[in-house]
Coordinates of C-alpha atoms in Angstrom, one line a residue:
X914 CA 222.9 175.5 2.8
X915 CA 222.3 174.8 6.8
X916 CA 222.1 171.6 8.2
X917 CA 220.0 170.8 11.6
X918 CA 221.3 173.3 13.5
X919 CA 224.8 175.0 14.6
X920 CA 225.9 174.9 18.1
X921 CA 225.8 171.3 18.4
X922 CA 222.2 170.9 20.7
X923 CA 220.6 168.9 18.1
X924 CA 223.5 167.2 15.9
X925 CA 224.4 165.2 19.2
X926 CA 220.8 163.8 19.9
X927 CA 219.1 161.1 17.5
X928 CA 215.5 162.2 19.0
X929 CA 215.9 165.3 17.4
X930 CA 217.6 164.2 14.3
X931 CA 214.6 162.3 14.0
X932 CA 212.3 164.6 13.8
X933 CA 214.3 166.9 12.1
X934 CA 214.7 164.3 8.9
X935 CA 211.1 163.7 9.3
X936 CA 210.0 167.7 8.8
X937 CA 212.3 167.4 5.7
X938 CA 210.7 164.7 4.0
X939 CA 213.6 162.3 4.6
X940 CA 212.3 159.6 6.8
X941 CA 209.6 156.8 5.4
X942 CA 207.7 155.8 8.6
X943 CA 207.3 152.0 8.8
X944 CA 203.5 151.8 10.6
X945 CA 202.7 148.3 10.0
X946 CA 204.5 145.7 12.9
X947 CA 207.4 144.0 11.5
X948 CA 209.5 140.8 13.1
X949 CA 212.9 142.0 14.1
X950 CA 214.3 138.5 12.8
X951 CA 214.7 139.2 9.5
X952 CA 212.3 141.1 8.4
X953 CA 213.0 144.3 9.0
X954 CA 216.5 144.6 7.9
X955 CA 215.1 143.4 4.3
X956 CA 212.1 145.7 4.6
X957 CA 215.0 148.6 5.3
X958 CA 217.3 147.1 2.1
X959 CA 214.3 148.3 0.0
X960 CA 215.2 152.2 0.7
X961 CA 219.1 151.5 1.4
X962 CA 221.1 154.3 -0.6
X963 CA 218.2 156.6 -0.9
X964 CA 217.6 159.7 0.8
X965 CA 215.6 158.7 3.1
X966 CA 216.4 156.9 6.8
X967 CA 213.5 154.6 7.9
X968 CA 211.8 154.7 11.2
X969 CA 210.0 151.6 12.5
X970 CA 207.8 151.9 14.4
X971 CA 206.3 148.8 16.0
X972 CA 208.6 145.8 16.4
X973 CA 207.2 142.5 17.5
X974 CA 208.2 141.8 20.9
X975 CA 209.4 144.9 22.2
X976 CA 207.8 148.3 23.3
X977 CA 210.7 150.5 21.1
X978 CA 210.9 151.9 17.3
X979 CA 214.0 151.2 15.7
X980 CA 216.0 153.5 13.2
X981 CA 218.6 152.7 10.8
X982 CA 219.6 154.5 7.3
X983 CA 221.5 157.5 8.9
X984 CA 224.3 156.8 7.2
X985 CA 223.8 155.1 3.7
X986 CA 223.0 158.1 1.5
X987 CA 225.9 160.8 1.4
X988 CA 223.3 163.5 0.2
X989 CA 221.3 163.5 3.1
X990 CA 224.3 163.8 5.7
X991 CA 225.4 166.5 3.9
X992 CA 221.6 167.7 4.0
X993 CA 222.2 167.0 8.0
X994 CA 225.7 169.0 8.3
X995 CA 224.6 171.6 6.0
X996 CA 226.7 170.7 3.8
X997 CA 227.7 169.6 0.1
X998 CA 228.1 165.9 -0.4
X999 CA 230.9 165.7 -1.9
X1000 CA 232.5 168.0 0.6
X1001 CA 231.9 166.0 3.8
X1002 CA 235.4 164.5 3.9
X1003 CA 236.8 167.5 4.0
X1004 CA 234.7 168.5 6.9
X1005 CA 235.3 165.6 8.6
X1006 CA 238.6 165.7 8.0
X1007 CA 239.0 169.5 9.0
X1008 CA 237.1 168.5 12.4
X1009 CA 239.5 165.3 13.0
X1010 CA 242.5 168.1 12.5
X1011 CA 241.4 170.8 15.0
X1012 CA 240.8 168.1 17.9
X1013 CA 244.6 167.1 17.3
X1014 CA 245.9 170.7 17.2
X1015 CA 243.7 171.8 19.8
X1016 CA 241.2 168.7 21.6
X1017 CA 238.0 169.6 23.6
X1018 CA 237.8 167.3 26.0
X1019 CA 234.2 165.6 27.3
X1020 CA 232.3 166.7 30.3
X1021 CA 230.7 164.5 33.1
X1022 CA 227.5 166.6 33.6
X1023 CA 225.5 165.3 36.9
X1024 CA 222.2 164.1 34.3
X1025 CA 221.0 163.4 31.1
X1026 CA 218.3 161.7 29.4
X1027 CA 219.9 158.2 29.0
X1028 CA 219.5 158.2 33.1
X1029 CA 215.6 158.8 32.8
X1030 CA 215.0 155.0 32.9
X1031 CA 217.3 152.3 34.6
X1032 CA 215.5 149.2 34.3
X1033 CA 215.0 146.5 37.4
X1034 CA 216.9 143.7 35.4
X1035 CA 218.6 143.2 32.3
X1036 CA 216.7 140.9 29.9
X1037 CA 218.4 142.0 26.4
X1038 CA 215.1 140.0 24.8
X1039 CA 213.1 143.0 25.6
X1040 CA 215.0 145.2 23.3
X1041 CA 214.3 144.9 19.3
X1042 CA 217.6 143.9 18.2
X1043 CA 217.6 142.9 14.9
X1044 CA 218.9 139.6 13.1
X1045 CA 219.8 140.8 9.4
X1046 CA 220.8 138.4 7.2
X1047 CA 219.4 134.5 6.8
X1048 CA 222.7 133.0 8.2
X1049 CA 223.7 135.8 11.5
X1050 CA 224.2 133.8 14.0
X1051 CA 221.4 135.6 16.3
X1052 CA 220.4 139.0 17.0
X1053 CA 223.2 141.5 16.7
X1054 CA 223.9 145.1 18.1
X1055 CA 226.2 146.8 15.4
X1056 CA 226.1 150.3 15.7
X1057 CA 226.4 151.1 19.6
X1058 CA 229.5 153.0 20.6
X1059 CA 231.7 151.3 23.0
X1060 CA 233.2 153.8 25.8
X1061 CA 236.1 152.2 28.0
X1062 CA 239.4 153.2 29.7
X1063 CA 242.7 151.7 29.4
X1064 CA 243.7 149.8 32.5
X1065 CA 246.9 151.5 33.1
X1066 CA 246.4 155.2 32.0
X1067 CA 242.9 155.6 32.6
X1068 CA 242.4 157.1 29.4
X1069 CA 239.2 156.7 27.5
X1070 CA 238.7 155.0 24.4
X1071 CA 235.8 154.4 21.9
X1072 CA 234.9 151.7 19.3
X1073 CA 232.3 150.6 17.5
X1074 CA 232.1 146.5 17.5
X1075 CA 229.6 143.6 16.5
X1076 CA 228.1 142.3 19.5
X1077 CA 225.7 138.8 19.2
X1078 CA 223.2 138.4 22.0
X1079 CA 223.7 134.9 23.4
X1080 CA 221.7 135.3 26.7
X1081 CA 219.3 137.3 28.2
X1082 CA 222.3 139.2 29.8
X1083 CA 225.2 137.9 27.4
X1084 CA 227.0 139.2 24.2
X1085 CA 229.6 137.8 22.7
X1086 CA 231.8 140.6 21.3
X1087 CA 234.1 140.5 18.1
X1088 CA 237.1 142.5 18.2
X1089 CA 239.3 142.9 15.4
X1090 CA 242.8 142.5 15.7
X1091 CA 245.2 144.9 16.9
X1092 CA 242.1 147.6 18.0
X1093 CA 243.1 149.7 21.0
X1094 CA 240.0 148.1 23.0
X1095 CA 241.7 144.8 22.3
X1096 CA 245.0 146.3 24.0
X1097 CA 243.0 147.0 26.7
X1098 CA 241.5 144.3 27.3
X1099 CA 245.2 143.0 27.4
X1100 CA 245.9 144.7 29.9
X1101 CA 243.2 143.8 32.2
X1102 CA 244.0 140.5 31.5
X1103 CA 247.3 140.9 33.0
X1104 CA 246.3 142.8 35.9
X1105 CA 243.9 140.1 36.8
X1106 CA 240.7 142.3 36.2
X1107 CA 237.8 142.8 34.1
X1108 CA 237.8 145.4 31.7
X1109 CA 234.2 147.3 32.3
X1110 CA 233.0 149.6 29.2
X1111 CA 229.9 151.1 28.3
X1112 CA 227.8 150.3 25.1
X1113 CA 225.9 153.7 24.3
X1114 CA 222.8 152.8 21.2
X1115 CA 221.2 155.6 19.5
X1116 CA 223.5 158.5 19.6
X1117 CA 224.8 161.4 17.0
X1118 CA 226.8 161.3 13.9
X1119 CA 229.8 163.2 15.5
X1120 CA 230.1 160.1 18.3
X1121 CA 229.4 157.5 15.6
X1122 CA 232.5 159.0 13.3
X1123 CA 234.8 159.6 16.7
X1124 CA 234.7 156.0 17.3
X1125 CA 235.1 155.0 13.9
X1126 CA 238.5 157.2 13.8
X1127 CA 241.1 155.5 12.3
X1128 CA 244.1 154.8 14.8
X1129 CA 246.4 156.1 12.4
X1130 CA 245.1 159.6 13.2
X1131 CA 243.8 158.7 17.0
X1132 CA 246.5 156.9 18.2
X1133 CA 246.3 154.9 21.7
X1134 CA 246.1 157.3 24.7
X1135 CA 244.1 160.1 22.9
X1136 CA 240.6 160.2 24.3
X1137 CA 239.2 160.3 20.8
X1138 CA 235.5 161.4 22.4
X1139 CA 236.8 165.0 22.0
X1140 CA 236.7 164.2 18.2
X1141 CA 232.5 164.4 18.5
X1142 CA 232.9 168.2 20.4
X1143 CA 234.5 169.2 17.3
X1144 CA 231.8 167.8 15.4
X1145 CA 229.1 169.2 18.0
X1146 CA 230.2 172.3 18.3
X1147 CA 230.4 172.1 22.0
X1148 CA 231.5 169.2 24.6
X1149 CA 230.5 166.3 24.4
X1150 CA 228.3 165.4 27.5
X1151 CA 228.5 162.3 29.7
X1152 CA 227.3 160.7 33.0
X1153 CA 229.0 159.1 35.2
X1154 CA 229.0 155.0 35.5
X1155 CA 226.9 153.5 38.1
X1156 CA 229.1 150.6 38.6
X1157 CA 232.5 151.7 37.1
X1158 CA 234.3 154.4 36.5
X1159 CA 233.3 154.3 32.8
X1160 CA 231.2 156.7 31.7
X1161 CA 228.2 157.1 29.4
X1162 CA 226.9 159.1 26.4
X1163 CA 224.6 161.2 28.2
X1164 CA 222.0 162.0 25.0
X1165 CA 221.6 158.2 24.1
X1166 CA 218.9 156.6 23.3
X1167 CA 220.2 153.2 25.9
X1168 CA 223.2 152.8 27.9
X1169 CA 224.5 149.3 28.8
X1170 CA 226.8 149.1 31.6
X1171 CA 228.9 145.8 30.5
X1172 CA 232.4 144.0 31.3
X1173 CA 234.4 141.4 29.6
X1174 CA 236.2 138.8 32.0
X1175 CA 239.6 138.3 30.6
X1176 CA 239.6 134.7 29.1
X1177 CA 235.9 133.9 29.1
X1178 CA 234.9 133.3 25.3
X1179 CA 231.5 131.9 23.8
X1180 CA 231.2 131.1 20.0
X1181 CA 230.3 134.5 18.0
X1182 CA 228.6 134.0 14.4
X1183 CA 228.5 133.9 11.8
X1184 CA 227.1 137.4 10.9
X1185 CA 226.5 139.6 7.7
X1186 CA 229.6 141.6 7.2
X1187 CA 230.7 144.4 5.5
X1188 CA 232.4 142.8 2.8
X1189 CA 229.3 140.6 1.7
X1190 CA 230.5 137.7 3.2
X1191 CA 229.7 136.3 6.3
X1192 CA 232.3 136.4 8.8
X1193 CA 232.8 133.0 10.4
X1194 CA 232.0 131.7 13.9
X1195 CA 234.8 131.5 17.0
X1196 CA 235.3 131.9 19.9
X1197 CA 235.0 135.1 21.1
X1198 CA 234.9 137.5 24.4
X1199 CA 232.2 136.9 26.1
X1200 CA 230.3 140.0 27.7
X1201 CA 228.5 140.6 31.0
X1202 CA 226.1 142.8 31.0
X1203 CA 225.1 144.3 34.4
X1204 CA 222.5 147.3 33.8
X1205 CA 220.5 149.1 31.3
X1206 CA 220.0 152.5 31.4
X1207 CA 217.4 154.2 28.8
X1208 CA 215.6 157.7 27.9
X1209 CA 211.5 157.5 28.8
X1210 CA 211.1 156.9 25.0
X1211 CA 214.0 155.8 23.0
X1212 CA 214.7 154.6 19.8
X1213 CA 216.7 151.7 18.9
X1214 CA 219.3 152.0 16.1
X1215 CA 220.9 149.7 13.9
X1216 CA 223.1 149.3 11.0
X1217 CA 222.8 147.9 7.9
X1218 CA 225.9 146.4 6.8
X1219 CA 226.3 147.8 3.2
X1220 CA 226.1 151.0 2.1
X1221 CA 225.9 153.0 5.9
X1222 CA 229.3 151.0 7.1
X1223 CA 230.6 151.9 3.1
X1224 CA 230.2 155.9 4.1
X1225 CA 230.3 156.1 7.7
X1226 CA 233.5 153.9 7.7
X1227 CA 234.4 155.5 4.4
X1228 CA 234.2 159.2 4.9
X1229 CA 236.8 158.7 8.1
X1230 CA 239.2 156.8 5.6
X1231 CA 238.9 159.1 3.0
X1232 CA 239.5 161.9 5.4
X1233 CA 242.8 160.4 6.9
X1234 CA 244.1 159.3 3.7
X1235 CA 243.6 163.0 2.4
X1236 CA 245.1 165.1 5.3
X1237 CA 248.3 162.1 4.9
X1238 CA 248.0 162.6 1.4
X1239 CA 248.2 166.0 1.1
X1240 CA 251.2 166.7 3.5
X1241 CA 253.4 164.7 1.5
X1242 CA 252.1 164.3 -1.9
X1243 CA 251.7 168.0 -4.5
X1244 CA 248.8 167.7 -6.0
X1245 CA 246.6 165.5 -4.3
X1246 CA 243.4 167.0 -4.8
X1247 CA 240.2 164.5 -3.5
X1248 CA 240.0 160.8 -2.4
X1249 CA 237.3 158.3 -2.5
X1250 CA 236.5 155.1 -1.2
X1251 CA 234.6 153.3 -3.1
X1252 CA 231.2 151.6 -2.6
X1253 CA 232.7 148.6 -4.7
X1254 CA 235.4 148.3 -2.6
X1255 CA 233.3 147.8 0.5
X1256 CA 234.5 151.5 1.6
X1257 CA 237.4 150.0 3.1
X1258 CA 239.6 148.6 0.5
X1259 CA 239.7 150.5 -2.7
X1260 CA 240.5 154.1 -2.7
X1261 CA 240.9 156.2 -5.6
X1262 CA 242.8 158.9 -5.1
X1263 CA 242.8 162.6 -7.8
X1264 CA 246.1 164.2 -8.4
X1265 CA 247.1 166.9 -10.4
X1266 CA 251.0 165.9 -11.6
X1267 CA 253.7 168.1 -10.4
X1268 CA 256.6 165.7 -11.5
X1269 CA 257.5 162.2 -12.6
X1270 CA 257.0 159.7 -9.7
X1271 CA 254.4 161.7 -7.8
X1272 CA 251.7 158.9 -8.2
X1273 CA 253.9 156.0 -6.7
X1274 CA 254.5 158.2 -3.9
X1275 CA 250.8 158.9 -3.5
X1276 CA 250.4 154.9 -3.7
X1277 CA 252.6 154.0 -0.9
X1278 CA 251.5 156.9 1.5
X1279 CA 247.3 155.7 1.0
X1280 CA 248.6 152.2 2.0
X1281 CA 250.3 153.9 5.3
X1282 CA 247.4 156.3 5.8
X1283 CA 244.6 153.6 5.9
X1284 CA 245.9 149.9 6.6
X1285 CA 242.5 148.2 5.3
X1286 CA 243.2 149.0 1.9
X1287 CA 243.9 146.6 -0.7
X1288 CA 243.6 148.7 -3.7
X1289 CA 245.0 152.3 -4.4
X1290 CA 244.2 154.0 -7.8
X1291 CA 245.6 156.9 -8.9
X1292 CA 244.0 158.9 -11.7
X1293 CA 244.4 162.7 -12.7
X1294 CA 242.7 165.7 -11.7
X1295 CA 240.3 165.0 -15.2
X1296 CA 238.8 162.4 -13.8
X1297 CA 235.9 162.2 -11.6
X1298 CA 236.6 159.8 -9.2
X1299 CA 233.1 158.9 -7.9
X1300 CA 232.0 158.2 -11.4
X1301 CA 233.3 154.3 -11.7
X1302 CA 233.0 154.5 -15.4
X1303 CA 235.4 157.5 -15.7
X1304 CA 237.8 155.6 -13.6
X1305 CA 237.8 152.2 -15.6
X1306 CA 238.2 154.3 -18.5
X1307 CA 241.5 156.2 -17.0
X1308 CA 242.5 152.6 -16.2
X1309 CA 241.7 151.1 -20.0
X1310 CA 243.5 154.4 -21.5
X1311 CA 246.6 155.5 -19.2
X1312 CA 247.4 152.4 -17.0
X1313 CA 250.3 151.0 -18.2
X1314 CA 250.4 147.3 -16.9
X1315 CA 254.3 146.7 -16.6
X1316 CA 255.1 149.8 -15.1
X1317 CA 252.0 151.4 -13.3
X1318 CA 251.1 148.2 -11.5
X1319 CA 252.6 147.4 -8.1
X1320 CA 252.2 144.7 -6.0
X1321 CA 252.6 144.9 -2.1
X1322 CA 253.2 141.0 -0.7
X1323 CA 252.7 139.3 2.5
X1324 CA 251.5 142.7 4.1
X1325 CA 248.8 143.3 7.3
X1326 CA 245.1 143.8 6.0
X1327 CA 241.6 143.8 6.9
X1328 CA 240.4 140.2 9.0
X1329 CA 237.6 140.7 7.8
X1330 CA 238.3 140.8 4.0
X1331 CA 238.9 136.8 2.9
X1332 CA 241.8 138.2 0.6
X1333 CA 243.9 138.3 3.6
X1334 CA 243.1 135.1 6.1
X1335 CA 245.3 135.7 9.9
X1336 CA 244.9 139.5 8.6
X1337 CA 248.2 139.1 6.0
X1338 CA 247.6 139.3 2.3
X1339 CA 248.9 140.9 -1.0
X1340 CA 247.9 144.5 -1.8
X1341 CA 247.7 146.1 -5.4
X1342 CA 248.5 149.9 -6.6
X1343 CA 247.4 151.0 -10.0
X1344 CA 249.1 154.4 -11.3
X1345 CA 246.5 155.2 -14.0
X1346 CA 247.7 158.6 -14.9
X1347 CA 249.2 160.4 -18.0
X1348 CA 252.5 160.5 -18.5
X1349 CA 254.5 163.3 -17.0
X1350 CA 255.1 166.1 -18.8
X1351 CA 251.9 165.7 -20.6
X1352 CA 251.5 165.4 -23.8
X1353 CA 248.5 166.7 -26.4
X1354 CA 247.7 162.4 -27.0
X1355 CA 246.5 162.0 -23.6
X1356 CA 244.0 165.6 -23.6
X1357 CA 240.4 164.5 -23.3
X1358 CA 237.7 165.3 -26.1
X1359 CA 235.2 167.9 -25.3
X1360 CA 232.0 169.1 -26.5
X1361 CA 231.9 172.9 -26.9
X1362 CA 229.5 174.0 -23.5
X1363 CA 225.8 175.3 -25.0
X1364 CA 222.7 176.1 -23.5
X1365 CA 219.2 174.9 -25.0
X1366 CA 217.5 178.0 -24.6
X1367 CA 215.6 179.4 -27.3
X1368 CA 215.9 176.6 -29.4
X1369 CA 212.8 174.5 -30.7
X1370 CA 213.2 170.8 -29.6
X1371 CA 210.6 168.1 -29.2
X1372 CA 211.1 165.2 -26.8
X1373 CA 208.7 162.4 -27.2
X1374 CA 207.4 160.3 -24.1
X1375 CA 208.1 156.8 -24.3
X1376 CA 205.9 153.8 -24.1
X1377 CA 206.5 153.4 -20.4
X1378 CA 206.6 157.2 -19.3

């Protein structure tokens, strides 16, 4: 199986990601204009989850196509990677691994395509930012990669945040709590300075999964942007900043040279959020934004916030939780996040027994691995834990409720998830695996393996075939 291409030239540019999904037969071309307000984030639900990203490409009010669906359909970024699906946390995992043991750092290189085009003025209006869902609180950019360095060290870090356009040269910027970026900004605050950062739109899978590196594996002073030269194959280019000394992604699609003043705040929301829920409006730091670079020809990109967040989010918790997992747990085979738990806060973890206990102990270490989490299930290594059936039915058969549930009080979660309001709620484990040492009671019933061939069978169509 080979994905794009090897070496890393094409995974790190969305042009040619592009045009590479559409020589597979894995992009639907949009032709007909569609209003960014609304519209076309329910014109893209239609094909969310299918193997196919969507291109559109005219978007009333603004010159630019925009792309979303990169992300929502595991199949076709393992397609992409070269790759089998269900093996892409291990390769993500793998590439998070080498970049601790051995990190390739970025390179400042003196051009690149995002400098092709710097535009006289910013007027964010021009650009086709979408408004998603019938309550956002405006247009929103949600999958641009923030580049900044901390105040003291000087070393860079990356995010990926919500950002609302409230001006024609104004965001207002949601930052969850305890995120290195709002550290930073901290800092800034106390020095008395703005904290200047970089929001790069349109760029590669690796750079979209190094900024959604959990801390717990990319903790502050790592410049996680060598995670995307593992994924690349090479560095990771960048250009220097024309008014800071932040830099920029230097095969994006735009670049937006932006600051936050410490203590200047505008309301932010409510917006569409993972969870299904709209996240509520506050004040929020406000952004600046002071220039906009571009390619010649670029494409806008956006997220839907559903199934792309569930595996691009996902497949970086599933691949922390599994290299924790693994160090301390025998047995721990896979993990999955699933899609019903938002793919932040219900993983389900397979686990062949070694001893007595060993699922607890896998339990507690998910909850350490990945601090969104609010449900951990542990189910054997007969169980396929991407099938939601088979893992109700390890629940309904092996879970025992007085001893195999366990309940986590007053803890740190997700802000975003309304289970845990100021970011403290309860968390649940569920130990839904045999006893230990197994006994014959608990083996599954199977059919005998056959094959059809040879043998005479009639298969009517039905009424609607």
């Amino acid at each position: 199986m080979t994905g794009i291409q090897s070496g890393g030239a094409a995974i790190a540019d969305l042009g040619a990601i592009i045009k590479w999904l559409d020589r597979r037969g894995r992009l639907v071309r949009v032709r007909s204009e569609v209003d960014p307000a609304y519209q076309l984030a329910a014109v893209a639900a239609r094909f969310e989850g299918g193997p196919r990203a969507v291109l559109f490409e005219k978007v009333r009010g603004s010159r630019y196509p925009v792309f979303t669906g990169l992300y929502w359909s595991r199949e076709l970024l393992g397609d992409l990677f070269g790759r089998a699906a269900a093996t892409l946390p291990q390769h993500v995992s793998a590439c998070i691994r080498d970049w601790q043991q051995k990190p390739v750092a970025p390179v400042v290189v003196d051009k690149g395509p995002v400098l092709q085009v710097t535009e006289a003025t910013v007027d964010l209006s021009r650009l086709p930012v979408p408004t998603h869902a019938e309550l956002d609180g405006g247009p929103y950019f949600d999958a641009g990669v923030v580049i900044t360095k901390d105040p003291e060290t000087g070393i860079r870090n990356t995010s990926i945040q919500r950002f609302m356009v409230v001006g024609k040269d104004r965001l207002a910027i949601n930052i969850d709590a305890g995120r290195h970026l709002e550290i930073c900004l901290g800092k800034a605050a106390a020095r008395g300075q703005p904290l200047p950062f970089t929001l790069n739109i349109g760029v590669g899978p690796g750079l979209h999964f190094a900024a959604a590196t959990p801390a717990e594996a990319a903790p502050m002073g790592t410049d996680e942007l060598g995670i995307a030269s593992q994924f690349h194959g090479r560095p990771l280019e960048l250009v220097a900043g024309t008014l800071s000394a932040v830099e920029m992604v230097a095969e994006a699609m735009f670049a937006l040279e932006c600051e936050m003043l410490p203590g200047e705040l505008h309301d932010e929301g409510p917006f569409a959020e993972v969870t299904g829920y709209y996240a509520g409006v506050a004040p929020r730091p406000l952004v600046r934004v002071k220039k906009i670079h571009r390619r010649r020809q670029p494409i806008f990109q956006t997220i839907l916030s559903g199934a792309e967040v569930f595996n691009s989010v996902g497949l970086l918790g599933e691949a922390n939780v599994l290299a924790l997992l693994q160090k301390q747990v025998p047995g721990v085979k896979d993990v999955y996040f699933s899609h019903g738990g938002c793919g932040f806060y219900h993983a389900v973890v397979q686990l062949a027994q070694k001893r007595a206990g060993w699922a607890k102990q896998a339990l507690m270490a998910a909850f350490a691995a990945f601090p969104p989490l609010k449900m951990v299930t542990v189910v054997d290594d007969d169980v396929d834990i991407r099938d939601p059936a088979d893992v109700e039915w390890a629940m309904a058969t092996r879970l025992d409720p007085k001893l195999g549930i366990m309940v986590i009080e007053n803890v740190f979660g997700h802000g975003l998830n309304p289970g845990f309001p100021d970011y403290l709620g309860s968390k649940l484990g569920f130990d839904a695996t045999r006893p230990f040492p197994h006994t014959p009671n608990y083996d599954r019933a199977r059919l005998r393996e056959t094959s059809l061939d040879g043998l005479d069978i009639a298969i009517p169509a039905m009424p609607d075939e």
